[in-house]
Amino acid sequence: MAAPSGAASCEDFAEFQELLRVMRTIDDRIVHELNTTIPTASFVGKIDAGQTCKELYQSLMDAHTSRERIIKNCIAQTSSVVKTLREEREKAQDDIALLKQLRKEQTKLKLMQSELNVEEVVNDRSWKVLS
């Protein structure tokens, strides 16, 4: 299960969530992956279970690393936008549209930060199953 290559779009939160959902497929299917990785008695000699398990472990590590990198990158980008909007807001306190944009970006930032907690739960569950 390869993670989508290409940069994540941090502008649209729904697109960001969809990307993470697709990238979490390996974690959602970890039990299935283990069941297909570990050979039954009739296939023990034909499949190297140790090597296949190592490959699954590496795939899981790569998926977790890339998701964390994307989440942190989007948090950094959105934080920068919030900072800029706050500075603009200081100069133009009567601008309602600017205030709405600032609130929207702050909400998106909080949602992205909460994805780090979701990621931790997903990762913990996968590692427990793999162990």
Short mmCIF file of C-alpha atoms in Angstrom, two decimals:
data_model
loop_
_atom_site.label_atom_id
_atom_site.label_comp_id
_atom_site.label_asym_id
_atom_site.label_seq_id
_atom_site.Cartn_x
_atom_site.Cartn_y
_atom_site.Cartn_z
CA MET A 1 0.00 0.00 0.00
CA ALA A 2 1.89 2.99 -1.18
CA ALA A 3 1.14 6.38 0.24
CA PRO A 4 0.09 8.99 -2.26
CA SER A 5 3.16 10.88 -3.41
CA GLY A 6 2.76 14.57 -4.10
CA ALA A 7 2.30 17.42 -1.70
CA ALA A 8 -0.71 17.65 0.52
CA SER A 9 -3.07 20.52 -0.02
CA CYS A 10 -3.49 22.30 3.27
CA GLU A 11 -5.90 24.91 1.91
CA ASP A 12 -8.99 22.69 1.94
CA PHE A 13 -9.48 20.80 5.21
CA ALA A 14 -11.82 18.25 3.62
CA GLU A 15 -9.17 17.40 1.03
CA PHE A 16 -6.57 17.16 3.80
CA GLN A 17 -8.78 14.72 5.73
CA GLU A 18 -9.44 12.65 2.61
CA LEU A 19 -5.71 12.34 1.97
CA LEU A 20 -5.15 11.14 5.54
CA ARG A 21 -8.05 8.68 5.23
CA VAL A 22 -6.51 7.17 2.11
CA MET A 23 -3.07 7.07 3.72
CA ARG A 24 -4.50 5.29 6.80
CA THR A 25 -5.75 2.37 4.70
CA ILE A 26 -2.75 0.24 5.71
CA ASP A 27 -3.61 0.78 9.38
CA ASP A 28 -7.28 0.03 8.80
CA ARG A 29 -6.39 -3.24 7.09
CA ILE A 30 -3.57 -4.34 9.41
CA VAL A 31 -5.36 -7.51 10.58
CA HIS A 32 -6.04 -8.51 6.98
CA GLU A 33 -2.43 -7.76 6.06
CA LEU A 34 -1.17 -9.95 8.91
CA ASN A 35 -3.53 -12.76 7.97
CA THR A 36 -2.22 -12.71 4.41
CA THR A 37 1.40 -12.28 5.52
CA ILE A 38 1.68 -15.18 7.95
CA PRO A 39 1.53 -18.44 6.00
CA THR A 40 -0.69 -21.36 6.90
CA ALA A 41 0.88 -24.76 7.62
CA SER A 42 0.64 -25.80 3.94
CA PHE A 43 2.57 -22.71 2.76
CA VAL A 44 5.26 -22.54 5.47
CA GLY A 45 8.04 -23.67 3.15
CA LYS A 46 6.97 -21.49 0.22
CA ILE A 47 6.77 -18.07 1.93
CA ASP A 48 9.39 -16.40 4.11
CA ALA A 49 7.15 -15.13 6.90
CA GLY A 50 9.98 -13.23 8.59
CA GLN A 51 10.83 -11.26 5.45
CA THR A 52 7.17 -10.57 4.68
CA CYS A 53 6.61 -9.38 8.24
CA LYS A 54 9.65 -7.08 8.00
CA GLU A 55 8.24 -5.62 4.78
CA LEU A 56 4.88 -5.01 6.45
CA TYR A 57 6.66 -3.38 9.40
CA GLN A 58 8.62 -1.10 7.03
CA SER A 59 5.46 -0.18 5.11
CA LEU A 60 3.76 0.74 8.36
CA MET A 61 6.75 2.82 9.49
CA ASP A 62 6.85 4.65 6.14
CA ALA A 63 3.11 5.34 6.24
CA HIS A 64 3.27 6.70 9.80
CA THR A 65 6.27 8.89 9.01
CA SER A 66 4.77 10.36 5.85
CA ARG A 67 1.41 11.08 7.51
CA GLU A 68 3.08 12.79 10.46
CA ARG A 69 5.21 14.86 8.09
CA ILE A 70 2.15 15.95 6.09
CA ILE A 71 0.16 16.83 9.22
CA LYS A 72 3.01 18.85 10.73
CA ASN A 73 3.66 20.59 7.41
CA CYS A 74 0.01 21.65 7.13
CA ILE A 75 -0.01 22.81 10.75
CA ALA A 76 3.04 24.96 10.04
CA GLN A 77 1.50 26.42 6.87
CA THR A 78 -1.81 27.19 8.56
CA SER A 79 -0.05 28.66 11.61
CA SER A 80 1.79 31.01 9.28
CA VAL A 81 -1.49 32.09 7.67
CA VAL A 82 -3.06 32.66 11.11
CA LYS A 83 -0.07 34.74 12.20
CA THR A 84 -0.28 36.89 9.06
CA LEU A 85 -4.03 37.38 9.48
CA ARG A 86 -3.55 38.36 13.14
CA GLU A 87 -1.02 40.99 12.11
CA GLU A 88 -3.42 42.34 9.48
CA ARG A 89 -6.21 42.30 12.03
CA GLU A 90 -4.14 44.49 14.37
CA LYS A 91 -3.94 47.11 11.61
CA ALA A 92 -7.58 46.92 10.51
CA GLN A 93 -9.71 46.06 13.51
CA ASP A 94 -12.95 47.12 11.82
CA ASP A 95 -12.58 44.65 8.94
CA ILE A 96 -15.27 42.01 9.55
CA ALA A 97 -14.27 39.91 6.51
CA LEU A 98 -10.72 39.71 7.84
CA LEU A 99 -12.01 38.65 11.25
CA LYS A 100 -14.12 35.89 9.66
CA GLN A 101 -11.13 34.67 7.64
CA LEU A 102 -8.96 34.66 10.78
CA ARG A 103 -11.56 32.63 12.72
CA LYS A 104 -11.90 30.17 9.83
CA GLU A 105 -8.13 29.64 9.68
CA GLN A 106 -7.89 29.30 13.48
CA THR A 107 -10.58 26.62 13.42
CA LYS A 108 -8.80 24.78 10.61
CA LEU A 109 -5.55 24.95 12.59
CA LYS A 110 -7.21 23.41 15.67
CA LEU A 111 -8.69 20.62 13.54
CA MET A 112 -5.30 19.89 12.00
CA GLN A 113 -3.69 19.82 15.43
CA SER A 114 -6.32 17.34 16.58
CA GLU A 115 -5.27 15.07 13.70
CA LEU A 116 -1.96 14.55 15.52
CA ASN A 117 -3.95 12.97 18.39
CA VAL A 118 -5.91 10.82 15.95
CA GLU A 119 -2.64 9.78 14.34
CA GLU A 120 -1.25 8.72 17.71
CA VAL A 121 -4.29 6.53 18.41
CA VAL A 122 -4.19 4.95 14.94
CA ASN A 123 -0.46 4.26 15.21
CA ASP A 124 -0.75 2.74 18.70
CA ARG A 125 -3.53 0.43 17.57
CA SER A 126 -1.55 -0.75 14.56
CA TRP A 127 1.60 -1.43 16.58
CA LYS A 128 -0.38 -3.42 19.16
CA VAL A 129 -1.88 -5.58 16.43
CA LEU A 130 1.49 -6.04 14.72
CA SER A 131 3.15 -7.07 17.99
#
